[in-house]
mmCIF file of C-alpha atoms in Angstrom:
data_model
loop_
_atom_site.group_PDB
_atom_site.id
_atom_site.type_symbol
_atom_site.label_atom_id
_atom_site.label_comp_id
_atom_site.label_asym_id
_atom_site.label_seq_id
_atom_site.Cartn_x
_atom_site.Cartn_y
_atom_site.Cartn_z
ATOM 1 C CA UNK A 5 -97.583 114.176 66.341
ATOM 2 C CA UNK A 6 -98.676 112.533 69.499
ATOM 3 C CA UNK A 7 -97.722 108.267 69.055
ATOM 4 C CA UNK A 8 -100.840 106.084 69.849
ATOM 5 C CA UNK A 9 -98.521 104.499 72.243
ATOM 6 C CA UNK A 10 -99.478 107.753 74.329
ATOM 7 C CA UNK A 11 -102.922 106.973 74.359
ATOM 8 C CA UNK A 12 -102.720 103.308 75.520
ATOM 9 C CA UNK A 13 -100.376 103.641 78.964
ATOM 10 C CA UNK A 14 -100.203 100.608 81.014
ATOM 11 C CA UNK A 15 -100.376 102.177 84.398
ATOM 12 C CA UNK A 16 -102.492 102.047 88.295
ATOM 13 C CA UNK A 17 -105.845 102.964 89.494
ATOM 14 C CA UNK A 18 -107.624 104.932 90.360
ATOM 15 C CA UNK A 19 -107.228 107.825 87.904
ATOM 16 C CA UNK A 20 -104.906 108.754 85.304
ATOM 17 C CA UNK A 21 -104.886 112.426 85.733
ATOM 18 C CA UNK A 22 -104.634 111.949 89.280
ATOM 19 C CA UNK A 23 -102.527 108.799 90.339
ATOM 20 C CA UNK A 24 -100.454 108.269 87.006
ATOM 21 C CA UNK A 25 -99.824 111.874 85.933
ATOM 22 C CA UNK A 26 -98.469 112.787 89.552
ATOM 23 C CA UNK A 27 -96.635 109.247 89.671
ATOM 24 C CA UNK A 28 -94.706 110.051 86.316
ATOM 25 C CA UNK A 29 -94.039 113.570 87.697
ATOM 26 C CA UNK A 30 -92.337 112.147 90.856
ATOM 27 C CA UNK A 31 -90.552 109.556 88.990
ATOM 28 C CA UNK A 32 -89.115 112.762 86.356
ATOM 29 C CA UNK A 33 -88.320 114.194 89.818
ATOM 30 C CA UNK A 34 -85.826 112.038 91.256
ATOM 31 C CA UNK A 35 -84.712 110.962 87.531
ATOM 32 C CA UNK A 36 -83.454 114.791 87.363
ATOM 33 C CA UNK A 37 -82.089 114.659 90.921
ATOM 34 C CA UNK A 38 -79.826 111.497 89.491
ATOM 35 C CA UNK A 39 -78.790 113.125 86.363
ATOM 36 C CA UNK A 40 -77.742 116.513 87.547
ATOM 37 C CA UNK A 41 -75.680 114.450 90.510
ATOM 38 C CA UNK A 42 -78.041 116.226 93.375
ATOM 39 C CA UNK A 43 -79.167 112.585 94.735
ATOM 40 C CA UNK A 44 -76.752 112.724 97.335
ATOM 41 C CA UNK A 45 -76.657 116.028 98.918
ATOM 42 C CA UNK A 46 -80.468 115.618 99.396
ATOM 43 C CA UNK A 47 -81.724 115.729 102.808
ATOM 44 C CA UNK A 48 -85.405 116.595 102.463
ATOM 45 C CA UNK A 49 -88.032 116.512 100.186
ATOM 46 C CA UNK A 50 -91.298 118.949 100.069
ATOM 47 C CA UNK A 51 -94.579 118.314 97.950
ATOM 48 C CA UNK A 52 -97.311 120.580 97.306
ATOM 49 C CA UNK A 53 -100.388 119.547 95.876
ATOM 50 C CA UNK A 54 -103.225 122.349 93.771
ATOM 51 C CA UNK A 55 -106.482 122.427 92.771
ATOM 52 C CA UNK A 56 -108.014 119.618 91.667
ATOM 53 C CA UNK A 57 -105.465 117.557 92.580
ATOM 54 C CA UNK A 58 -105.858 118.414 96.202
ATOM 55 C CA UNK A 59 -109.507 118.124 96.198
ATOM 56 C CA UNK A 60 -109.864 114.320 95.319
ATOM 57 C CA UNK A 61 -106.298 113.773 95.796
ATOM 58 C CA UNK A 62 -106.694 111.386 98.657
ATOM 59 C CA UNK A 63 -109.501 109.224 97.096
ATOM 60 C CA UNK A 64 -107.243 109.158 93.826
ATOM 61 C CA UNK A 65 -104.179 107.886 95.980
ATOM 62 C CA UNK A 66 -102.329 111.273 94.568
ATOM 63 C CA UNK A 67 -100.159 110.821 97.857
ATOM 64 C CA UNK A 68 -99.414 107.091 97.565
ATOM 65 C CA UNK A 69 -98.354 107.728 93.811
ATOM 66 C CA UNK A 70 -96.012 110.648 94.859
ATOM 67 C CA UNK A 71 -94.327 108.955 97.680
ATOM 68 C CA UNK A 72 -93.953 105.269 95.431
ATOM 69 C CA UNK A 73 -92.537 107.628 92.594
ATOM 70 C CA UNK A 74 -90.244 109.239 94.690
ATOM 71 C CA UNK A 75 -88.757 106.188 95.776
ATOM 72 C CA UNK A 76 -88.262 104.977 92.053
ATOM 73 C CA UNK A 77 -91.111 103.617 90.890
ATOM 74 C CA UNK A 78 -92.846 103.443 87.276
ATOM 75 C CA UNK A 79 -96.394 103.471 86.884
ATOM 76 C CA UNK A 80 -96.320 100.190 84.760
ATOM 77 C CA UNK A 81 -94.022 98.552 87.051
ATOM 78 C CA UNK A 82 -95.018 99.258 90.642
ATOM 79 C CA UNK A 83 -94.736 95.824 92.796
ATOM 80 C CA UNK A 84 -98.789 96.975 93.680
ATOM 81 C CA UNK A 85 -99.269 94.218 96.545
ATOM 82 C CA UNK A 86 -96.157 95.493 98.132
ATOM 83 C CA UNK A 87 -96.770 98.851 97.997
ATOM 84 C CA UNK A 88 -99.247 98.960 101.589
ATOM 85 C CA UNK A 89 -96.361 97.587 103.518
ATOM 86 C CA UNK A 90 -93.672 100.128 101.936
ATOM 87 C CA UNK A 91 -96.461 103.418 102.402
ATOM 88 C CA UNK A 92 -96.661 102.036 105.918
ATOM 89 C CA UNK A 93 -92.871 101.861 106.343
ATOM 90 C CA UNK A 94 -92.450 105.290 105.167
ATOM 91 C CA UNK A 95 -95.100 106.882 107.343
ATOM 92 C CA UNK A 96 -93.767 105.312 110.432
ATOM 93 C CA UNK A 97 -90.132 106.011 110.039
ATOM 94 C CA UNK A 98 -91.204 109.109 108.025
ATOM 95 C CA UNK A 99 -88.070 108.482 106.093
ATOM 96 C CA UNK A 100 -88.154 107.720 102.200
ATOM 97 C CA UNK A 101 -85.541 106.138 99.832
ATOM 98 C CA UNK A 102 -84.654 108.347 96.818
ATOM 99 C CA UNK A 103 -84.633 106.935 92.780
ATOM 100 C CA UNK A 104 -84.397 103.208 94.158
ATOM 101 C CA UNK A 105 -81.042 103.986 95.699
ATOM 102 C CA UNK A 106 -80.211 103.177 99.164
ATOM 103 C CA UNK A 107 -79.927 107.206 100.191
ATOM 104 C CA UNK A 108 -82.436 108.061 102.627
ATOM 105 C CA UNK A 109 -84.245 111.548 103.148
ATOM 106 C CA UNK A 110 -86.718 113.158 105.268
ATOM 107 C CA UNK A 111 -90.291 113.023 104.273
ATOM 108 C CA UNK A 112 -92.431 114.423 107.106
ATOM 109 C CA UNK A 113 -96.239 112.955 107.515
ATOM 110 C CA UNK A 114 -97.471 116.254 108.817
ATOM 111 C CA UNK A 115 -95.961 118.929 106.477
ATOM 112 C CA UNK A 116 -94.208 116.773 104.247
ATOM 113 C CA UNK A 117 -97.077 116.973 101.663
ATOM 114 C CA UNK A 118 -99.252 119.689 101.468
ATOM 115 C CA UNK A 119 -102.685 119.701 99.932
ATOM 116 C CA UNK A 120 -103.858 123.565 98.760
ATOM 117 C CA UNK A 121 -107.265 123.773 97.368
ATOM 118 C CA UNK A 122 -106.629 126.822 94.973
ATOM 119 C CA UNK A 123 -105.192 126.033 91.537
ATOM 120 C CA UNK A 124 -101.966 127.408 89.762
ATOM 121 C CA UNK A 125 -101.895 129.747 87.021
ATOM 122 C CA UNK A 126 -101.741 127.256 84.361
ATOM 123 C CA UNK A 127 -103.782 124.098 84.919
ATOM 124 C CA UNK A 128 -106.378 122.768 87.470
ATOM 125 C CA UNK A 129 -103.959 119.884 88.156
ATOM 126 C CA UNK A 130 -100.909 121.097 89.297
ATOM 127 C CA UNK A 131 -97.777 119.947 92.038
ATOM 128 C CA UNK A 132 -94.149 121.242 92.860
ATOM 129 C CA UNK A 133 -91.937 119.035 94.390
ATOM 130 C CA UNK A 134 -88.854 120.618 96.195
ATOM 131 C CA UNK A 135 -85.584 119.134 97.077
ATOM 132 C CA UNK A 136 -83.328 120.544 100.110
ATOM 133 C CA UNK A 137 -79.968 120.084 101.121
ATOM 134 C CA UNK A 138 -80.134 121.137 104.713
ATOM 135 C CA UNK A 139 -82.240 124.426 104.856
ATOM 136 C CA UNK A 140 -81.143 125.030 100.918
ATOM 137 C CA UNK A 141 -83.585 124.073 98.181
ATOM 138 C CA UNK A 142 -81.295 122.647 95.609
ATOM 139 C CA UNK A 143 -83.880 121.747 93.014
ATOM 140 C CA UNK A 144 -87.393 122.497 92.339
ATOM 141 C CA UNK A 145 -89.979 121.599 89.530
ATOM 142 C CA UNK A 146 -93.726 122.250 88.823
ATOM 143 C CA UNK A 147 -95.596 119.748 86.687
ATOM 144 C CA UNK A 148 -99.484 120.041 85.246
ATOM 145 C CA UNK A 149 -101.088 116.396 85.580
ATOM 146 C CA UNK A 150 -103.108 117.239 81.957
ATOM 147 C CA UNK A 151 -105.359 114.481 81.564
ATOM 148 C CA UNK A 152 -104.285 110.690 80.450
ATOM 149 C CA UNK A 153 -101.431 110.362 82.415
ATOM 150 C CA UNK A 154 -99.691 113.094 80.270
ATOM 151 C CA UNK A 155 -97.420 115.272 82.334
ATOM 152 C CA UNK A 156 -95.941 118.815 81.234
ATOM 153 C CA UNK A 157 -93.102 120.608 83.012
ATOM 154 C CA UNK A 158 -94.226 124.344 83.674
ATOM 155 C CA UNK A 159 -91.303 125.532 81.326
ATOM 156 C CA UNK A 160 -92.733 123.511 78.732
ATOM 157 C CA UNK A 161 -96.502 124.422 79.120
ATOM 158 C CA UNK A 162 -98.565 125.424 76.125
ATOM 159 C CA UNK A 163 -95.241 125.361 74.133
ATOM 160 C CA UNK A 164 -94.634 123.389 70.759
ATOM 161 C CA UNK A 165 -92.759 120.044 70.464
ATOM 162 C CA UNK A 166 -89.225 120.659 69.762
ATOM 163 C CA UNK A 167 -87.298 118.521 67.101
ATOM 164 C CA UNK A 168 -90.629 116.572 66.640
ATOM 165 C CA UNK A 169 -89.696 113.310 64.533
ATOM 166 C CA UNK A 170 -91.903 113.989 61.134
ATOM 167 C CA UNK A 171 -94.284 111.518 60.187
ATOM 168 C CA UNK A 172 -95.127 110.639 56.552
ATOM 169 C CA UNK A 173 -98.946 111.659 57.144
ATOM 170 C CA UNK A 174 -99.588 113.988 59.748
ATOM 171 C CA UNK A 175 -103.262 114.941 60.158
ATOM 172 C CA UNK A 176 -104.888 117.322 62.881
ATOM 173 C CA UNK A 177 -108.702 116.853 62.024
ATOM 174 C CA UNK A 178 -110.927 113.707 60.897
ATOM 175 C CA UNK A 179 -111.007 115.823 57.173
ATOM 176 C CA UNK A 180 -107.066 115.249 56.944
ATOM 177 C CA UNK A 181 -107.328 111.482 58.257
ATOM 178 C CA UNK A 182 -109.641 110.775 55.365
ATOM 179 C CA UNK A 183 -107.583 112.216 52.547
ATOM 180 C CA UNK A 184 -104.766 110.990 53.316
ATOM 181 C CA UNK A 185 -106.434 107.317 53.297
ATOM 182 C CA UNK A 186 -108.489 108.018 49.913
ATOM 183 C CA UNK A 187 -105.187 109.368 48.928
ATOM 184 C CA UNK A 188 -103.087 106.063 49.643
ATOM 185 C CA UNK A 189 -106.277 103.560 49.569
ATOM 186 C CA UNK A 190 -105.184 102.660 52.960
ATOM 187 C CA UNK A 191 -107.475 101.870 56.121
ATOM 188 C CA UNK A 192 -107.303 103.732 59.424
ATOM 189 C CA UNK A 193 -105.244 101.277 60.592
ATOM 190 C CA UNK A 194 -102.777 101.020 58.226
ATOM 191 C CA UNK A 195 -102.239 104.365 57.845
ATOM 192 C CA UNK A 196 -101.639 104.801 61.358
ATOM 193 C CA UNK A 197 -99.100 102.172 61.312
ATOM 194 C CA UNK A 198 -96.855 104.074 58.490
ATOM 195 C CA UNK A 199 -96.947 106.907 61.276
ATOM 196 C CA UNK A 200 -95.683 104.781 63.889
ATOM 197 C CA UNK A 201 -93.157 103.266 61.616
ATOM 198 C CA UNK A 202 -91.330 106.532 61.948
ATOM 199 C CA UNK A 203 -91.173 106.662 65.648
ATOM 200 C CA UNK A 204 -90.915 102.927 66.450
ATOM 201 C CA UNK A 205 -89.599 99.892 65.385
ATOM 202 C CA UNK A 206 -91.905 97.194 63.925
ATOM 203 C CA UNK A 207 -90.803 94.866 66.508
ATOM 204 C CA UNK A 208 -90.841 97.272 69.003
ATOM 205 C CA UNK A 209 -94.974 98.361 68.155
ATOM 206 C CA UNK A 210 -95.895 94.756 68.326
ATOM 207 C CA UNK A 211 -94.387 94.268 71.725
ATOM 208 C CA UNK A 212 -96.266 97.237 73.232
ATOM 209 C CA UNK A 213 -99.631 96.256 71.781
ATOM 210 C CA UNK A 214 -99.252 92.518 72.729
ATOM 211 C CA UNK A 215 -97.953 94.177 76.481
ATOM 212 C CA UNK A 216 -101.141 96.485 76.646
ATOM 213 C CA UNK A 217 -103.697 93.595 75.134
ATOM 214 C CA UNK A 218 -102.277 91.320 77.686
ATOM 215 C CA UNK A 219 -102.640 93.266 80.952
ATOM 216 C CA UNK A 220 -106.410 94.366 79.320
ATOM 217 C CA UNK A 221 -106.940 90.628 79.265
ATOM 218 C CA UNK A 222 -105.697 90.325 82.866
ATOM 219 C CA UNK A 223 -107.341 93.248 84.531
ATOM 220 C CA UNK A 224 -110.829 91.824 82.802
ATOM 221 C CA UNK A 225 -109.775 88.398 84.457
ATOM 222 C CA UNK A 226 -109.092 89.817 88.272
ATOM 223 C CA UNK A 227 -111.917 91.894 87.592
ATOM 224 C CA UNK A 228 -114.837 88.984 86.778
ATOM 225 C CA UNK A 229 -113.208 86.853 89.188
ATOM 226 C CA UNK A 230 -112.648 89.008 92.813
ATOM 227 C CA UNK A 231 -115.231 89.600 95.048
ATOM 228 C CA UNK A 232 -116.055 92.041 97.528
ATOM 229 C CA UNK A 233 -116.674 95.941 98.366
ATOM 230 C CA UNK A 234 -113.852 98.772 97.029
ATOM 231 C CA UNK A 235 -111.713 100.564 98.859
ATOM 232 C CA UNK A 236 -112.855 104.074 100.008
ATOM 233 C CA UNK A 237 -115.865 105.352 102.468
ATOM 234 C CA UNK A 238 -118.329 104.414 99.994
ATOM 235 C CA UNK A 239 -118.566 100.752 100.461
ATOM 236 C CA UNK A 240 -119.552 100.001 96.754
ATOM 237 C CA UNK A 241 -120.111 96.509 96.077
ATOM 238 C CA UNK A 242 -117.928 94.564 93.298
ATOM 239 C CA UNK A 243 -120.502 93.446 90.662
ATOM 240 C CA UNK A 244 -118.675 91.772 87.858
ATOM 241 C CA UNK A 245 -118.019 88.541 89.517
ATOM 242 C CA UNK A 246 -121.997 87.952 90.643
ATOM 243 C CA UNK A 247 -123.022 89.245 86.790
ATOM 244 C CA UNK A 248 -120.529 87.061 85.071
ATOM 245 C CA UNK A 249 -121.666 84.037 87.012
ATOM 246 C CA UNK A 250 -125.286 85.016 85.985
ATOM 247 C CA UNK A 251 -124.499 85.054 82.187
ATOM 248 C CA UNK A 252 -122.614 81.961 82.508
ATOM 249 C CA UNK A 253 -126.395 80.207 83.537
ATOM 250 C CA UNK A 254 -128.337 81.953 81.496
ATOM 251 C CA UNK A 255 -126.375 81.299 78.331
ATOM 252 C CA UNK A 256 -127.634 77.601 78.529
ATOM 253 C CA UNK A 257 -131.469 78.757 77.988
ATOM 254 C CA UNK A 258 -131.434 82.469 76.462
ATOM 255 C CA UNK A 259 -132.627 83.002 73.261
ATOM 256 C CA UNK A 260 -131.907 87.197 73.922
ATOM 257 C CA UNK A 261 -130.313 88.142 71.366
ATOM 258 C CA UNK A 262 -129.149 91.072 73.393
ATOM 259 C CA UNK A 263 -127.484 89.157 76.110
ATOM 260 C CA UNK A 264 -123.984 89.916 74.509
ATOM 261 C CA UNK A 265 -124.344 93.506 75.706
ATOM 262 C CA UNK A 266 -124.484 92.106 79.150
ATOM 263 C CA UNK A 267 -121.433 90.208 78.238
ATOM 264 C CA UNK A 268 -119.396 94.177 77.098
ATOM 265 C CA UNK A 269 -121.137 95.652 80.246
ATOM 266 C CA UNK A 270 -119.649 92.937 82.509
ATOM 267 C CA UNK A 271 -115.848 93.157 81.082
ATOM 268 C CA UNK A 272 -116.263 96.588 81.468
ATOM 269 C CA UNK A 273 -117.258 96.566 85.041
ATOM 270 C CA UNK A 274 -114.569 94.255 85.694
ATOM 271 C CA UNK A 275 -111.403 96.821 84.560
ATOM 272 C CA UNK A 276 -113.307 99.628 86.433
ATOM 273 C CA UNK A 277 -113.584 97.886 89.622
ATOM 274 C CA UNK A 278 -110.166 96.719 89.352
ATOM 275 C CA UNK A 279 -108.969 100.389 88.613
ATOM 276 C CA UNK A 280 -111.128 101.506 91.666
ATOM 277 C CA UNK A 281 -109.112 98.858 93.900
ATOM 278 C CA UNK A 282 -105.896 100.201 92.671
ATOM 279 C CA UNK A 283 -105.472 97.435 90.157
ATOM 280 C CA UNK A 284 -103.406 97.672 86.779
ATOM 281 C CA UNK A 285 -104.911 99.036 84.185
ATOM 282 C CA UNK A 286 -104.374 100.452 80.620
ATOM 283 C CA UNK A 287 -105.348 104.155 80.069
ATOM 284 C CA UNK A 288 -107.854 104.113 77.278
ATOM 285 C CA UNK A 289 -107.783 106.797 77.176
ATOM 286 C CA UNK A 290 -108.074 107.771 80.630
ATOM 287 C CA UNK A 291 -108.137 105.535 83.757
ATOM 288 C CA UNK A 292 -111.470 106.586 84.415
ATOM 289 C CA UNK A 293 -112.932 105.651 81.316
ATOM 290 C CA UNK A 294 -110.645 102.358 81.253
ATOM 291 C CA UNK A 295 -113.139 99.966 80.869
ATOM 292 C CA UNK A 296 -114.799 100.641 77.187
ATOM 293 C CA UNK A 297 -112.380 99.721 74.982
ATOM 294 C CA UNK A 298 -110.944 96.923 76.648
ATOM 295 C CA UNK A 299 -114.728 95.378 76.630
ATOM 296 C CA UNK A 300 -115.097 95.823 73.262
ATOM 297 C CA UNK A 301 -111.954 93.953 71.985
ATOM 298 C CA UNK A 302 -113.024 91.198 74.620
ATOM 299 C CA UNK A 303 -116.212 91.352 72.896
ATOM 300 C CA UNK A 304 -115.285 90.837 69.758
ATOM 301 C CA UNK A 305 -112.569 87.649 71.403
ATOM 302 C CA UNK A 306 -115.600 86.034 72.726
ATOM 303 C CA UNK A 307 -118.488 86.603 70.031
ATOM 304 C CA UNK A 308 -116.602 87.084 66.539
ATOM 305 C CA UNK A 309 -113.648 85.558 66.458
ATOM 306 C CA UNK A 310 -110.125 85.177 68.532
ATOM 307 C CA UNK A 311 -108.522 88.238 68.787
ATOM 308 C CA UNK A 312 -104.846 87.826 66.936
ATOM 309 C CA UNK A 313 -101.538 89.895 66.842
ATOM 310 C CA UNK A 314 -102.884 91.479 63.623
ATOM 311 C CA UNK A 315 -106.399 91.982 64.923
ATOM 312 C CA UNK A 316 -105.621 93.690 68.131
ATOM 313 C CA UNK A 317 -102.842 95.959 66.533
ATOM 314 C CA UNK A 318 -105.370 96.996 64.355
ATOM 315 C CA UNK A 319 -108.143 97.885 66.670
ATOM 316 C CA UNK A 320 -105.468 99.720 68.858
ATOM 317 C CA UNK A 321 -104.155 101.981 65.776
ATOM 318 C CA UNK A 322 -107.597 102.798 64.698
ATOM 319 C CA UNK A 323 -108.998 103.509 68.343
ATOM 320 C CA UNK A 324 -106.081 105.633 68.733
ATOM 321 C CA UNK A 325 -106.094 107.900 65.919
ATOM 322 C CA UNK A 326 -109.742 108.689 66.961
ATOM 323 C CA UNK A 327 -108.137 109.448 70.882
ATOM 324 C CA UNK A 328 -105.276 111.239 69.088
ATOM 325 C CA UNK A 329 -107.791 113.708 67.387
ATOM 326 C CA UNK A 330 -109.656 114.393 70.654
ATOM 327 C CA UNK A 331 -106.245 114.858 72.680
ATOM 328 C CA UNK A 332 -104.925 117.065 70.085
ATOM 329 C CA UNK A 333 -108.290 119.453 69.197
ATOM 330 C CA UNK A 334 -110.720 119.238 72.675
ATOM 331 C CA UNK A 335 -109.420 116.888 75.778
ATOM 332 C CA UNK A 336 -109.402 113.882 77.581
ATOM 333 C CA UNK A 337 -109.532 115.359 80.625
ATOM 334 C CA UNK A 338 -112.255 115.165 82.982
ATOM 335 C CA UNK A 339 -111.068 118.051 85.068
ATOM 336 C CA UNK A 340 -110.942 120.311 82.197
ATOM 337 C CA UNK A 341 -113.646 118.899 79.998
ATOM 338 C CA UNK A 342 -115.556 116.777 82.073
ATOM 339 C CA UNK A 343 -116.737 112.905 81.490
ATOM 340 C CA UNK A 344 -117.677 113.944 77.861
ATOM 341 C CA UNK A 345 -113.949 113.950 77.590
ATOM 342 C CA UNK A 346 -113.054 110.526 79.096
ATOM 343 C CA UNK A 347 -115.975 108.040 78.684
ATOM 344 C CA UNK A 348 -117.018 110.027 75.888
ATOM 345 C CA UNK A 349 -113.895 109.912 73.882
ATOM 346 C CA UNK A 350 -113.433 105.809 75.156
ATOM 347 C CA UNK A 351 -116.851 105.130 73.511
ATOM 348 C CA UNK A 352 -115.546 106.966 70.418
ATOM 349 C CA UNK A 353 -112.989 105.191 70.020
ATOM 350 C CA UNK A 354 -114.234 102.004 70.988
ATOM 351 C CA UNK A 355 -117.041 102.254 68.439
ATOM 352 C CA UNK A 356 -113.883 103.200 65.790
ATOM 353 C CA UNK A 357 -111.795 99.968 66.307
ATOM 354 C CA UNK A 358 -114.680 97.867 66.184
ATOM 355 C CA UNK A 359 -115.740 99.514 62.460
ATOM 356 C CA UNK A 360 -112.278 99.050 61.336
ATOM 357 C CA UNK A 361 -112.061 95.389 62.344
ATOM 358 C CA UNK A 362 -115.434 94.706 60.890
ATOM 359 C CA UNK A 363 -114.416 95.787 57.675
ATOM 360 C CA UNK A 364 -115.847 99.638 57.703
ATOM 361 C CA UNK A 365 -114.373 101.645 55.307
ATOM 362 C CA UNK A 366 -112.383 105.133 56.274
ATOM 363 C CA UNK A 367 -115.526 107.240 56.363
ATOM 364 C CA UNK A 368 -117.363 104.661 58.111
ATOM 365 C CA UNK A 369 -114.961 104.117 61.058
ATOM 366 C CA UNK A 370 -115.289 108.225 61.377
ATOM 367 C CA UNK A 371 -118.803 108.057 61.553
ATOM 368 C CA UNK A 372 -118.757 105.603 64.319
ATOM 369 C CA UNK A 373 -116.182 107.743 66.220
ATOM 370 C CA UNK A 374 -118.897 110.330 66.243
ATOM 371 C CA UNK A 375 -121.967 108.178 66.954
ATOM 372 C CA UNK A 376 -119.866 107.002 69.719
ATOM 373 C CA UNK A 377 -118.960 110.475 70.962
ATOM 374 C CA UNK A 378 -122.753 111.836 70.344
ATOM 375 C CA UNK A 379 -124.486 110.879 72.926
ATOM 376 C CA UNK A 380 -121.904 111.060 75.850
ATOM 377 C CA UNK A 381 -122.024 115.185 74.698
ATOM 378 C CA UNK A 382 -122.123 117.651 78.078
ATOM 379 C CA UNK A 383 -121.554 114.630 80.320
ATOM 380 C CA UNK A 384 -119.768 116.454 83.020
ATOM 381 C CA UNK A 385 -117.397 114.729 86.076
ATOM 382 C CA UNK A 386 -119.099 114.971 89.010
ATOM 383 C CA UNK A 387 -117.779 111.662 90.896
ATOM 384 C CA UNK A 388 -119.265 111.183 94.493
ATOM 385 C CA UNK A 389 -116.851 111.518 97.219
ATOM 386 C CA UNK A 390 -113.463 111.988 94.962
ATOM 387 C CA UNK A 391 -113.872 108.416 94.168
ATOM 388 C CA UNK A 392 -113.598 106.889 90.767
ATOM 389 C CA UNK A 393 -116.342 104.721 91.553
ATOM 390 C CA UNK A 394 -119.696 106.299 91.683
ATOM 391 C CA UNK A 395 -120.701 107.157 88.633
ATOM 392 C CA UNK A 396 -117.355 106.173 86.750
ATOM 393 C CA UNK A 397 -117.960 102.731 86.899
ATOM 394 C CA UNK A 398 -121.546 102.645 85.425
ATOM 395 C CA UNK A 399 -120.742 105.156 82.971
ATOM 396 C CA UNK A 400 -118.084 102.818 81.297
ATOM 397 C CA UNK A 401 -120.687 100.006 81.592
#
């Protein structure tokens, strides 16, 4: 059973499958080198990037993410402000410290990382990392980034999870979820909490989702207070800060009951502009669609009642349950199923979470999730210039 933790991962922009996933793969690779006592024998690292990862890799900072992770950084803790200087140093010296240790290896500016536009056999997002001692390859691993920051090693691709922890209310469909809720008289969030308690201690659950909401709020705050132009060749101007000023000025005089929707849109724009700038965000369920779930909770916080620990936990558990269903039965990868699997799923998750907070029954939560997806069916993944900017940011709003 997938944990709700896996639907909300703290990381960096601009892409969960092309930035966060490769970064996790690189970190796993150097952790393996340490575990296998191979690290100090390594003299050179080489990386091969395939398929969709290669085609949009530069725009999605795939290369930067891999380099940072080989140095021992993780998506949730990497010091974002320090990365430009670090990457310049690696490029200039063509040397890289591995796994957060003083051990340095060669990492050539030309040929150290090669982009292949062909796919590996199993998935569109593939990468191979090789560690050499002299001319001898001492360790090599193939990874697939399958969407939402999830990665799979080649040997485990398509295999069932071994020794999976059992949960009291396992479900693989909305029908099963609703049957469990009817049998137990539990809400969707209450039922999912029982499952999470089989996987994590209660204190860990509370800490994790407090950190998730804190990260989302900080991201909104940065986004709606930052001016300028987003990085990349498109020169897309940031809009959230200007929209916020307009809304604050208009609030004093407006009688438009729909103005609240403009606030929701502004919150979403703020998050996705931060994501496009490589800021710290939370997959919900992906980076490309990371603005919708926090924007709806920010709406609740500003216009319904202040969000407490109980409120954000119920919201994330209910919305996460819907995300799990899409992850298990379809996909949350834009490379696999288009934007319907990212923005569509995020809209569905947010609708479910809000319905839960508004007192909706389990049936109403699922109906809201269906309505949220309905108008996104068939939405393709077609980012201009390979940047997570146009139309990605606007679609979140």
